[in-house]
């Protein structure tokens, strides 16, 4: 399992936590919890996109080495290119689901 697919799988796992009642004076702690979870959400996708970018760069360097004749095992390039292609497809699928969810929220009536 590549880094992106592991991060995406972890991000898509539902988390269940007990919901505690909020006291009248505890409104600021609710905002803090939301900000903390938003930062974690942001870091998950930033890390995943960083890993995908690193993998694309590695595949590009292997392609250059293969084209120049400096690559000993062409299989390394083929494996890297296939993994990168699958991870890119996964990233596009996650993006499409996020856009679909956003559009669904926009269609909700208030």
PDB file of N, CA and C in Angstrom:
ATOM      1  N   UNK A   1       0.857  -1.171   0.000  1.00  0.00           N
ATOM      2  CA  UNK A   1       0.000   0.000   0.000  1.00  0.00           C
ATOM      3  C   UNK A   1       0.898   1.227   0.000  1.00  0.00           C
ATOM      4  N   UNK A   2       0.665   2.122  -0.889  1.00  0.00           N
ATOM      5  CA  UNK A   2       1.488   3.315  -0.987  1.00  0.00           C
ATOM      6  C   UNK A   2       1.088   4.324   0.076  1.00  0.00           C
ATOM      7  N   UNK A   3       1.918   5.356   0.207  1.00  0.00           N
ATOM      8  CA  UNK A   3       1.686   6.358   1.254  1.00  0.00           C
ATOM      9  C   UNK A   3       0.360   7.074   1.053  1.00  0.00           C
ATOM     10  N   UNK A   4       0.042   7.425  -0.193  1.00  0.00           N
ATOM     11  CA  UNK A   4      -1.199   8.152  -0.446  1.00  0.00           C
ATOM     12  C   UNK A   4      -2.408   7.291  -0.155  1.00  0.00           C
ATOM     13  N   UNK A   5      -2.380   6.030  -0.571  1.00  0.00           N
ATOM     14  CA  UNK A   5      -3.545   5.188  -0.328  1.00  0.00           C
ATOM     15  C   UNK A   5      -3.705   4.900   1.165  1.00  0.00           C
ATOM     16  N   UNK A   6      -2.603   4.820   1.911  1.00  0.00           N
ATOM     17  CA  UNK A   6      -2.707   4.607   3.357  1.00  0.00           C
ATOM     18  C   UNK A   6      -3.296   5.835   4.039  1.00  0.00           C
ATOM     19  N   UNK A   7      -2.863   7.032   3.611  1.00  0.00           N
ATOM     20  CA  UNK A   7      -3.397   8.269   4.189  1.00  0.00           C
ATOM     21  C   UNK A   7      -4.868   8.435   3.818  1.00  0.00           C
ATOM     22  N   UNK A   8      -5.206   8.147   2.551  1.00  0.00           N
ATOM     23  CA  UNK A   8      -6.589   8.282   2.116  1.00  0.00           C
ATOM     24  C   UNK A   8      -7.490   7.290   2.841  1.00  0.00           C
ATOM     25  N   UNK A   9      -7.003   6.067   3.038  1.00  0.00           N
ATOM     26  CA  UNK A   9      -7.800   5.078   3.752  1.00  0.00           C
ATOM     27  C   UNK A   9      -8.032   5.511   5.194  1.00  0.00           C
ATOM     28  N   UNK A  10      -6.985   6.082   5.821  1.00  0.00           N
ATOM     29  CA  UNK A  10      -7.136   6.547   7.199  1.00  0.00           C
ATOM     30  C   UNK A  10      -8.082   7.736   7.267  1.00  0.00           C
ATOM     31  N   UNK A  11      -8.034   8.609   6.258  1.00  0.00           N
ATOM     32  CA  UNK A  11      -8.896   9.793   6.261  1.00  0.00           C
ATOM     33  C   UNK A  11     -10.355   9.430   6.031  1.00  0.00           C
ATOM     34  N   UNK A  12     -10.603   8.353   5.307  1.00  0.00           N
ATOM     35  CA  UNK A  12     -11.972   7.982   4.983  1.00  0.00           C
ATOM     36  C   UNK A  12     -12.616   7.078   6.021  1.00  0.00           C
ATOM     37  N   UNK A  13     -11.835   6.625   7.027  1.00  0.00           N
ATOM     38  CA  UNK A  13     -12.383   5.793   8.084  1.00  0.00           C
ATOM     39  C   UNK A  13     -13.264   6.651   8.982  1.00  0.00           C
ATOM     40  N   UNK A  14     -14.488   6.213   9.244  1.00  0.00           N
ATOM     41  CA  UNK A  14     -15.339   7.002  10.131  1.00  0.00           C
ATOM     42  C   UNK A  14     -14.817   6.915  11.568  1.00  0.00           C
ATOM     43  N   UNK A  15     -14.845   8.033  12.236  1.00  0.00           N
ATOM     44  CA  UNK A  15     -14.443   8.052  13.637  1.00  0.00           C
ATOM     45  C   UNK A  15     -15.677   8.322  14.473  1.00  0.00           C
ATOM     46  N   UNK A  16     -15.830   7.544  15.496  1.00  0.00           N
ATOM     47  CA  UNK A  16     -16.971   7.737  16.380  1.00  0.00           C
ATOM     48  C   UNK A  16     -16.443   8.088  17.759  1.00  0.00           C
ATOM     49  N   UNK A  17     -16.928   9.163  18.269  1.00  0.00           N
ATOM     50  CA  UNK A  17     -16.565   9.597  19.611  1.00  0.00           C
ATOM     51  C   UNK A  17     -17.844  10.001  20.323  1.00  0.00           C
ATOM     52  N   UNK A  18     -17.912   9.756  21.617  1.00  0.00           N
ATOM     53  CA  UNK A  18     -19.119  10.148  22.334  1.00  0.00           C
ATOM     54  C   UNK A  18     -19.256  11.671  22.320  1.00  0.00           C
ATOM     55  N   UNK A  19     -20.477  12.114  22.191  1.00  0.00           N
ATOM     56  CA  UNK A  19     -20.766  13.538  22.162  1.00  0.00           C
ATOM     57  C   UNK A  19     -21.205  13.951  23.560  1.00  0.00           C
ATOM     58  N   UNK A  20     -20.455  14.891  24.120  1.00  0.00           N
ATOM     59  CA  UNK A  20     -20.768  15.373  25.462  1.00  0.00           C
ATOM     60  C   UNK A  20     -21.636  16.613  25.360  1.00  0.00           C
ATOM     61  N   UNK A  21     -22.553  16.800  26.304  1.00  0.00           N
ATOM     62  CA  UNK A  21     -23.362  18.012  26.279  1.00  0.00           C
ATOM     63  C   UNK A  21     -22.484  19.240  26.505  1.00  0.00           C
ATOM     64  N   UNK A  22     -22.853  20.337  25.893  1.00  0.00           N
ATOM     65  CA  UNK A  22     -22.088  21.576  25.994  1.00  0.00           C
ATOM     66  C   UNK A  22     -22.801  22.503  26.966  1.00  0.00           C
ATOM     67  N   UNK A  23     -22.039  22.998  27.939  1.00  0.00           N
ATOM     68  CA  UNK A  23     -22.597  23.937  28.905  1.00  0.00           C
ATOM     69  C   UNK A  23     -22.735  25.302  28.251  1.00  0.00           C
ATOM     70  N   UNK A  24     -23.543  26.159  28.841  1.00  0.00           N
ATOM     71  CA  UNK A  24     -23.807  27.478  28.264  1.00  0.00           C
ATOM     72  C   UNK A  24     -22.545  28.312  28.145  1.00  0.00           C
ATOM     73  N   UNK A  25     -21.612  28.209  29.076  1.00  0.00           N
ATOM     74  CA  UNK A  25     -20.397  29.012  29.055  1.00  0.00           C
ATOM     75  C   UNK A  25     -19.252  28.371  28.296  1.00  0.00           C
ATOM     76  N   UNK A  26     -19.460  27.226  27.694  1.00  0.00           N
ATOM     77  CA  UNK A  26     -18.363  26.490  27.053  1.00  0.00           C
ATOM     78  C   UNK A  26     -18.341  26.663  25.552  1.00  0.00           C
ATOM     79  N   UNK A  27     -18.871  27.731  25.030  1.00  0.00           N
ATOM     80  CA  UNK A  27     -18.915  27.929  23.582  1.00  0.00           C
ATOM     81  C   UNK A  27     -17.528  28.073  22.991  1.00  0.00           C
ATOM     82  N   UNK A  28     -16.580  28.647  23.728  1.00  0.00           N
ATOM     83  CA  UNK A  28     -15.231  28.823  23.189  1.00  0.00           C
ATOM     84  C   UNK A  28     -14.517  27.494  23.022  1.00  0.00           C
ATOM     85  N   UNK A  29     -14.786  26.506  23.881  1.00  0.00           N
ATOM     86  CA  UNK A  29     -14.131  25.212  23.731  1.00  0.00           C
ATOM     87  C   UNK A  29     -14.633  24.471  22.503  1.00  0.00           C
ATOM     88  N   UNK A  30     -15.864  24.724  22.096  1.00  0.00           N
ATOM     89  CA  UNK A  30     -16.398  24.100  20.887  1.00  0.00           C
ATOM     90  C   UNK A  30     -15.648  24.616  19.667  1.00  0.00           C
ATOM     91  N   UNK A  31     -15.406  25.900  19.603  1.00  0.00           N
ATOM     92  CA  UNK A  31     -14.658  26.481  18.500  1.00  0.00           C
ATOM     93  C   UNK A  31     -13.235  25.962  18.445  1.00  0.00           C
ATOM     94  N   UNK A  32     -12.629  25.746  19.602  1.00  0.00           N
ATOM     95  CA  UNK A  32     -11.268  25.218  19.665  1.00  0.00           C
ATOM     96  C   UNK A  32     -11.232  23.792  19.144  1.00  0.00           C
ATOM     97  N   UNK A  33     -12.204  22.980  19.514  1.00  0.00           N
ATOM     98  CA  UNK A  33     -12.246  21.602  19.032  1.00  0.00           C
ATOM     99  C   UNK A  33     -12.442  21.564  17.527  1.00  0.00           C
ATOM    100  N   UNK A  34     -13.269  22.433  17.004  1.00  0.00           N
ATOM    101  CA  UNK A  34     -13.490  22.482  15.558  1.00  0.00           C
ATOM    102  C   UNK A  34     -12.226  22.927  14.835  1.00  0.00           C
ATOM    103  N   UNK A  35     -11.524  23.892  15.381  1.00  0.00           N
ATOM    104  CA  UNK A  35     -10.284  24.365  14.764  1.00  0.00           C
ATOM    105  C   UNK A  35      -9.226  23.275  14.792  1.00  0.00           C
ATOM    106  N   UNK A  36      -9.147  22.515  15.878  1.00  0.00           N
ATOM    107  CA  UNK A  36      -8.161  21.444  15.982  1.00  0.00           C
ATOM    108  C   UNK A  36      -8.453  20.337  14.972  1.00  0.00           C
ATOM    109  N   UNK A  37      -9.724  19.966  14.834  1.00  0.00           N
ATOM    110  CA  UNK A  37     -10.049  18.918  13.870  1.00  0.00           C
ATOM    111  C   UNK A  37      -9.869  19.417  12.447  1.00  0.00           C
ATOM    112  N   UNK A  38     -10.094  20.698  12.207  1.00  0.00           N
ATOM    113  CA  UNK A  38      -9.865  21.271  10.881  1.00  0.00           C
ATOM    114  C   UNK A  38      -8.395  21.259  10.523  1.00  0.00           C
ATOM    115  N   UNK A  39      -7.536  21.534  11.515  1.00  0.00           N
ATOM    116  CA  UNK A  39      -6.094  21.492  11.271  1.00  0.00           C
ATOM    117  C   UNK A  39      -5.649  20.063  10.973  1.00  0.00           C
ATOM    118  N   UNK A  40      -6.202  19.093  11.672  1.00  0.00           N
ATOM    119  CA  UNK A  40      -5.861  17.692  11.405  1.00  0.00           C
ATOM    120  C   UNK A  40      -6.344  17.288  10.024  1.00  0.00           C
ATOM    121  N   UNK A  41      -7.522  17.722   9.649  1.00  0.00           N
ATOM    122  CA  UNK A  41      -8.071  17.425   8.324  1.00  0.00           C
ATOM    123  C   UNK A  41      -7.173  18.023   7.252  1.00  0.00           C
ATOM    124  N   UNK A  42      -6.749  19.247   7.456  1.00  0.00           N
ATOM    125  CA  UNK A  42      -5.870  19.925   6.511  1.00  0.00           C
ATOM    126  C   UNK A  42      -4.535  19.208   6.392  1.00  0.00           C
ATOM    127  N   UNK A  43      -3.955  18.803   7.517  1.00  0.00           N
ATOM    128  CA  UNK A  43      -2.641  18.159   7.482  1.00  0.00           C
ATOM    129  C   UNK A  43      -2.698  16.789   6.814  1.00  0.00           C
ATOM    130  N   UNK A  44      -3.799  16.075   6.959  1.00  0.00           N
ATOM    131  CA  UNK A  44      -3.928  14.765   6.309  1.00  0.00           C
ATOM    132  C   UNK A  44      -3.843  14.919   4.792  1.00  0.00           C
ATOM    133  N   UNK A  45      -4.577  15.870   4.251  1.00  0.00           N
ATOM    134  CA  UNK A  45      -4.564  16.033   2.806  1.00  0.00           C
ATOM    135  C   UNK A  45      -3.294  16.713   2.310  1.00  0.00           C
ATOM    136  N   UNK A  46      -2.714  17.590   3.102  1.00  0.00           N
ATOM    137  CA  UNK A  46      -1.434  18.191   2.719  1.00  0.00           C
ATOM    138  C   UNK A  46      -0.346  17.131   2.647  1.00  0.00           C
ATOM    139  N   UNK A  47      -0.318  16.241   3.641  1.00  0.00           N
ATOM    140  CA  UNK A  47       0.661  15.158   3.643  1.00  0.00           C
ATOM    141  C   UNK A  47       0.439  14.204   2.475  1.00  0.00           C
ATOM    142  N   UNK A  48      -0.816  13.915   2.177  1.00  0.00           N
ATOM    143  CA  UNK A  48      -1.120  13.003   1.073  1.00  0.00           C
ATOM    144  C   UNK A  48      -0.698  13.600  -0.261  1.00  0.00           C
ATOM    145  N   UNK A  49      -0.980  14.888  -0.458  1.00  0.00           N
ATOM    146  CA  UNK A  49      -0.581  15.532  -1.712  1.00  0.00           C
ATOM    147  C   UNK A  49       0.932  15.674  -1.800  1.00  0.00           C
ATOM    148  N   UNK A  50       1.589  15.895  -0.678  1.00  0.00           N
ATOM    149  CA  UNK A  50       3.050  15.937  -0.667  1.00  0.00           C
ATOM    150  C   UNK A  50       3.653  14.595  -1.045  1.00  0.00           C
ATOM    151  N   UNK A  51       3.075  13.517  -0.514  1.00  0.00           N
ATOM    152  CA  UNK A  51       3.552  12.178  -0.854  1.00  0.00           C
ATOM    153  C   UNK A  51       3.314  11.869  -2.330  1.00  0.00           C
ATOM    154  N   UNK A  52       2.178  12.290  -2.852  1.00  0.00           N
ATOM    155  CA  UNK A  52       1.883  12.075  -4.264  1.00  0.00           C
ATOM    156  C   UNK A  52       2.863  12.852  -5.138  1.00  0.00           C
ATOM    157  N   UNK A  53       3.157  14.086  -4.764  1.00  0.00           N
ATOM    158  CA  UNK A  53       4.104  14.893  -5.520  1.00  0.00           C
ATOM    159  C   UNK A  53       5.500  14.258  -5.500  1.00  0.00           C
ATOM    160  N   UNK A  54       5.931  13.764  -4.355  1.00  0.00           N
ATOM    161  CA  UNK A  54       7.229  13.099  -4.254  1.00  0.00           C
ATOM    162  C   UNK A  54       7.272  11.847  -5.130  1.00  0.00           C
ATOM    163  N   UNK A  55       6.167  11.114  -5.158  1.00  0.00           N
ATOM    164  CA  UNK A  55       6.113   9.904  -5.973  1.00  0.00           C
ATOM    165  C   UNK A  55       6.158  10.239  -7.465  1.00  0.00           C
ATOM    166  N   UNK A  56       5.472  11.320  -7.863  1.00  0.00           N
ATOM    167  CA  UNK A  56       5.510  11.751  -9.260  1.00  0.00           C
ATOM    168  C   UNK A  56       6.934  12.164  -9.639  1.00  0.00           C
ATOM    169  N   UNK A  57       7.601  12.893  -8.740  1.00  0.00           N
ATOM    170  CA  UNK A  57       8.974  13.312  -9.008  1.00  0.00           C
ATOM    171  C   UNK A  57       9.914  12.120  -9.132  1.00  0.00           C
ATOM    172  N   UNK A  58       9.725  11.106  -8.277  1.00  0.00           N
ATOM    173  CA  UNK A  58      10.551   9.901  -8.340  1.00  0.00           C
ATOM    174  C   UNK A  58      10.312   9.166  -9.657  1.00  0.00           C
ATOM    175  N   UNK A  59       9.056   9.068 -10.073  1.00  0.00           N
ATOM    176  CA  UNK A  59       8.736   8.405 -11.338  1.00  0.00           C
ATOM    177  C   UNK A  59       9.336   9.168 -12.508  1.00  0.00           C
ATOM    178  N   UNK A  60       9.293  10.494 -12.451  1.00  0.00           N
ATOM    179  CA  UNK A  60       9.892  11.306 -13.510  1.00  0.00           C
ATOM    180  C   UNK A  60      11.395  11.085 -13.601  1.00  0.00           C
ATOM    181  N   UNK A  61      12.057  11.023 -12.449  1.00  0.00           N
ATOM    182  CA  UNK A  61      13.503  10.802 -12.474  1.00  0.00           C
ATOM    183  C   UNK A  61      13.842   9.406 -12.988  1.00  0.00           C
ATOM    184  N   UNK A  62      13.023   8.415 -12.647  1.00  0.00           N
ATOM    185  CA  UNK A  62      13.235   7.066 -13.178  1.00  0.00           C
ATOM    186  C   UNK A  62      12.992   7.030 -14.689  1.00  0.00           C
ATOM    187  N   UNK A  63      12.031   7.785 -15.169  1.00  0.00           N
ATOM    188  CA  UNK A  63      11.766   7.841 -16.611  1.00  0.00           C
ATOM    189  C   UNK A  63      12.945   8.473 -17.347  1.00  0.00           C
ATOM    190  N   UNK A  64      13.509   9.543 -16.775  1.00  0.00           N
ATOM    191  CA  UNK A  64      14.676  10.169 -17.386  1.00  0.00           C
ATOM    192  C   UNK A  64      15.864   9.215 -17.404  1.00  0.00           C
ATOM    193  N   UNK A  65      16.051   8.485 -16.300  1.00  0.00           N
ATOM    194  CA  UNK A  65      17.148   7.518 -16.237  1.00  0.00           C
ATOM    195  C   UNK A  65      16.945   6.392 -17.248  1.00  0.00           C
ATOM    196  N   UNK A  66      15.712   5.962 -17.422  1.00  0.00           N
ATOM    197  CA  UNK A  66      15.423   4.902 -18.395  1.00  0.00           C
ATOM    198  C   UNK A  66      15.654   5.397 -19.819  1.00  0.00           C
ATOM    199  N   UNK A  67      15.256   6.637 -20.084  1.00  0.00           N
ATOM    200  CA  UNK A  67      15.424   7.189 -21.429  1.00  0.00           C
ATOM    201  C   UNK A  67      16.893   7.416 -21.771  1.00  0.00           C
ATOM    202  N   UNK A  68      17.703   7.751 -20.774  1.00  0.00           N
ATOM    203  CA  UNK A  68      19.124   7.999 -21.031  1.00  0.00           C
ATOM    204  C   UNK A  68      19.958   6.724 -20.972  1.00  0.00           C
ATOM    205  N   UNK A  69      19.355   5.615 -20.562  1.00  0.00           N
ATOM    206  CA  UNK A  69      20.069   4.341 -20.501  1.00  0.00           C
ATOM    207  C   UNK A  69      20.805   4.124 -19.202  1.00  0.00           C
ATOM    208  N   UNK A  70      20.571   4.965 -18.211  1.00  0.00           N
ATOM    209  CA  UNK A  70      21.262   4.848 -16.922  1.00  0.00           C
ATOM    210  C   UNK A  70      20.509   3.988 -15.913  1.00  0.00           C
ATOM    211  N   UNK A  71      19.362   3.497 -16.264  1.00  0.00           N
ATOM    212  CA  UNK A  71      18.556   2.698 -15.337  1.00  0.00           C
ATOM    213  C   UNK A  71      18.872   1.226 -15.548  1.00  0.00           C
ATOM    214  N   UNK A  72      19.280   0.557 -14.489  1.00  0.00           N
ATOM    215  CA  UNK A  72      19.652  -0.866 -14.587  1.00  0.00           C
ATOM    216  C   UNK A  72      18.423  -1.753 -14.754  1.00  0.00           C
ATOM    217  N   UNK A  73      17.391  -1.502 -13.963  1.00  0.00           N
ATOM    218  CA  UNK A  73      16.179  -2.322 -14.008  1.00  0.00           C
ATOM    219  C   UNK A  73      15.011  -1.481 -14.506  1.00  0.00           C
ATOM    220  N   UNK A  74      14.554  -1.757 -15.696  1.00  0.00           N
ATOM    221  CA  UNK A  74      13.414  -1.032 -16.253  1.00  0.00           C
ATOM    222  C   UNK A  74      12.151  -1.356 -15.467  1.00  0.00           C
ATOM    223  N   UNK A  75      12.143  -2.503 -14.791  1.00  0.00           N
ATOM    224  CA  UNK A  75      10.983  -2.893 -13.988  1.00  0.00           C
ATOM    225  C   UNK A  75      10.722  -1.885 -12.870  1.00  0.00           C
ATOM    226  N   UNK A  76      11.803  -1.282 -12.340  1.00  0.00           N
ATOM    227  CA  UNK A  76      11.629  -0.284 -11.285  1.00  0.00           C
ATOM    228  C   UNK A  76      10.795   0.888 -11.785  1.00  0.00           C
ATOM    229  N   UNK A  77      11.088   1.312 -13.013  1.00  0.00           N
ATOM    230  CA  UNK A  77      10.305   2.413 -13.593  1.00  0.00           C
ATOM    231  C   UNK A  77       8.862   1.989 -13.823  1.00  0.00           C
ATOM    232  N   UNK A  78       8.665   0.806 -14.357  1.00  0.00           N
ATOM    233  CA  UNK A  78       7.305   0.340 -14.642  1.00  0.00           C
ATOM    234  C   UNK A  78       6.476   0.241 -13.361  1.00  0.00           C
ATOM    235  N   UNK A  79       7.085  -0.280 -12.311  1.00  0.00           N
ATOM    236  CA  UNK A  79       6.370  -0.402 -11.035  1.00  0.00           C
ATOM    237  C   UNK A  79       6.043   0.983 -10.483  1.00  0.00           C
ATOM    238  N   UNK A  80       7.024   1.877 -10.520  1.00  0.00           N
ATOM    239  CA  UNK A  80       6.812   3.229 -10.002  1.00  0.00           C
ATOM    240  C   UNK A  80       5.747   3.968 -10.812  1.00  0.00           C
ATOM    241  N   UNK A  81       5.780   3.817 -12.137  1.00  0.00           N
ATOM    242  CA  UNK A  81       4.792   4.485 -12.985  1.00  0.00           C
ATOM    243  C   UNK A  81       3.386   3.955 -12.711  1.00  0.00           C
ATOM    244  N   UNK A  82       3.255   2.657 -12.505  1.00  0.00           N
ATOM    245  CA  UNK A  82       1.947   2.071 -12.223  1.00  0.00           C
ATOM    246  C   UNK A  82       1.424   2.522 -10.865  1.00  0.00           C
ATOM    247  N   UNK A  83       2.302   2.540  -9.847  1.00  0.00           N
ATOM    248  CA  UNK A  83       1.884   3.011  -8.523  1.00  0.00           C
ATOM    249  C   UNK A  83       1.456   4.474  -8.577  1.00  0.00           C
ATOM    250  N   UNK A  84       2.220   5.287  -9.315  1.00  0.00           N
ATOM    251  CA  UNK A  84       1.881   6.697  -9.431  1.00  0.00           C
ATOM    252  C   UNK A  84       0.546   6.880 -10.139  1.00  0.00           C
ATOM    253  N   UNK A  85       0.319   6.095 -11.178  1.00  0.00           N
ATOM    254  CA  UNK A  85      -0.950   6.187 -11.906  1.00  0.00           C
ATOM    255  C   UNK A  85      -2.122   5.828 -10.993  1.00  0.00           C
ATOM    256  N   UNK A  86      -1.978   4.762 -10.212  1.00  0.00           N
ATOM    257  CA  UNK A  86      -3.054   4.356  -9.306  1.00  0.00           C
ATOM    258  C   UNK A  86      -3.292   5.392  -8.215  1.00  0.00           C
ATOM    259  N   UNK A  87      -2.205   5.944  -7.672  1.00  0.00           N
ATOM    260  CA  UNK A  87      -2.358   6.964  -6.634  1.00  0.00           C
ATOM    261  C   UNK A  87      -2.991   8.232  -7.201  1.00  0.00           C
ATOM    262  N   UNK A  88      -2.663   8.583  -8.427  1.00  0.00           N
ATOM    263  CA  UNK A  88      -3.271   9.759  -9.051  1.00  0.00           C
ATOM    264  C   UNK A  88      -4.769   9.516  -9.272  1.00  0.00           C
ATOM    265  N   UNK A  89      -5.128   8.319  -9.692  1.00  0.00           N
ATOM    266  CA  UNK A  89      -6.542   7.989  -9.860  1.00  0.00           C
ATOM    267  C   UNK A  89      -7.278   8.060  -8.526  1.00  0.00           C
ATOM    268  N   UNK A  90      -6.629   7.607  -7.451  1.00  0.00           N
ATOM    269  CA  UNK A  90      -7.238   7.681  -6.127  1.00  0.00           C
ATOM    270  C   UNK A  90      -7.425   9.129  -5.699  1.00  0.00           C
ATOM    271  N   UNK A  91      -6.422   9.962  -5.936  1.00  0.00           N
ATOM    272  CA  UNK A  91      -6.520  11.375  -5.564  1.00  0.00           C
ATOM    273  C   UNK A  91      -7.645  12.061  -6.333  1.00  0.00           C
ATOM    274  N   UNK A  92      -7.784  11.742  -7.604  1.00  0.00           N
ATOM    275  CA  UNK A  92      -8.861  12.327  -8.413  1.00  0.00           C
ATOM    276  C   UNK A  92     -10.215  11.846  -7.913  1.00  0.00           C
ATOM    277  N   UNK A  93     -10.319  10.576  -7.539  1.00  0.00           N
ATOM    278  CA  UNK A  93     -11.588  10.046  -7.020  1.00  0.00           C
ATOM    279  C   UNK A  93     -11.966  10.715  -5.704  1.00  0.00           C
ATOM    280  N   UNK A  94     -10.986  10.927  -4.822  1.00  0.00           N
ATOM    281  CA  UNK A  94     -11.256  11.605  -3.545  1.00  0.00           C
ATOM    282  C   UNK A  94     -11.681  13.043  -3.803  1.00  0.00           C
ATOM    283  N   UNK A  95     -10.998  13.707  -4.740  1.00  0.00           N
ATOM    284  CA  UNK A  95     -11.373  15.085  -5.077  1.00  0.00           C
ATOM    285  C   UNK A  95     -12.791  15.138  -5.633  1.00  0.00           C
ATOM    286  N   UNK A  96     -13.131  14.203  -6.511  1.00  0.00           N
ATOM    287  CA  UNK A  96     -14.481  14.181  -7.085  1.00  0.00           C
ATOM    288  C   UNK A  96     -15.544  13.963  -6.015  1.00  0.00           C
ATOM    289  N   UNK A  97     -15.251  13.088  -5.056  1.00  0.00           N
ATOM    290  CA  UNK A  97     -16.207  12.867  -3.961  1.00  0.00           C
ATOM    291  C   UNK A  97     -16.352  14.119  -3.096  1.00  0.00           C
ATOM    292  N   UNK A  98     -15.253  14.832  -2.873  1.00  0.00           N
ATOM    293  CA  UNK A  98     -15.311  16.056  -2.078  1.00  0.00           C
ATOM    294  C   UNK A  98     -16.121  17.124  -2.798  1.00  0.00           C
ATOM    295  N   UNK A  99     -15.928  17.259  -4.092  1.00  0.00           N
ATOM    296  CA  UNK A  99     -16.696  18.235  -4.871  1.00  0.00           C
ATOM    297  C   UNK A  99     -18.171  17.849  -4.887  1.00  0.00           C
ATOM    298  N   UNK A 100     -18.437  16.557  -5.019  1.00  0.00           N
ATOM    299  CA  UNK A 100     -19.826  16.074  -5.005  1.00  0.00           C
ATOM    300  C   UNK A 100     -20.489  16.367  -3.657  1.00  0.00           C
ATOM    301  N   UNK A 101     -19.762  16.156  -2.566  1.00  0.00           N
ATOM    302  CA  UNK A 101     -20.309  16.439  -1.237  1.00  0.00           C
ATOM    303  C   UNK A 101     -20.543  17.940  -1.056  1.00  0.00           C
ATOM    304  N   UNK A 102     -19.610  18.758  -1.543  1.00  0.00           N
ATOM    305  CA  UNK A 102     -19.767  20.203  -1.448  1.00  0.00           C
ATOM    306  C   UNK A 102     -20.994  20.667  -2.230  1.00  0.00           C
ATOM    307  N   UNK A 103     -21.175  20.134  -3.427  1.00  0.00           N
ATOM    308  CA  UNK A 103     -22.347  20.495  -4.233  1.00  0.00           C
ATOM    309  C   UNK A 103     -23.644  20.046  -3.572  1.00  0.00           C
ATOM    310  N   UNK A 104     -23.600  18.910  -2.909  1.00  0.00           N
ATOM    311  CA  UNK A 104     -24.785  18.432  -2.182  1.00  0.00           C
ATOM    312  C   UNK A 104     -25.118  19.365  -1.022  1.00  0.00           C
ATOM    313  N   UNK A 105     -24.098  19.871  -0.339  1.00  0.00           N
ATOM    314  CA  UNK A 105     -24.329  20.827   0.740  1.00  0.00           C
ATOM    315  C   UNK A 105     -24.928  22.117   0.182  1.00  0.00           C
ATOM    316  N   UNK A 106     -24.442  22.546  -0.972  1.00  0.00           N
ATOM    317  CA  UNK A 106     -24.986  23.762  -1.574  1.00  0.00           C
ATOM    318  C   UNK A 106     -26.458  23.620  -1.965  1.00  0.00           C
ATOM    319  N   UNK A 107     -26.869  22.397  -2.306  1.00  0.00           N
ATOM    320  CA  UNK A 107     -28.264  22.164  -2.702  1.00  0.00           C
ATOM    321  C   UNK A 107     -29.215  22.074  -1.512  1.00  0.00           C
ATOM    322  N   UNK A 108     -28.670  21.944  -0.301  1.00  0.00           N
ATOM    323  CA  UNK A 108     -29.521  21.839   0.887  1.00  0.00           C
ATOM    324  C   UNK A 108     -30.269  23.154   1.117  1.00  0.00           C
ATOM    325  N   UNK A 109     -31.514  23.006   1.517  1.00  0.00           N
ATOM    326  CA  UNK A 109     -32.293  24.204   1.817  1.00  0.00           C
ATOM    327  C   UNK A 109     -32.188  24.514   3.291  1.00  0.00           C
ATOM    328  N   UNK A 110     -32.083  25.774   3.573  1.00  0.00           N
ATOM    329  CA  UNK A 110     -31.919  26.202   4.972  1.00  0.00           C
ATOM    330  C   UNK A 110     -33.258  26.565   5.560  1.00  0.00           C
TER     331      UNK A 110
END
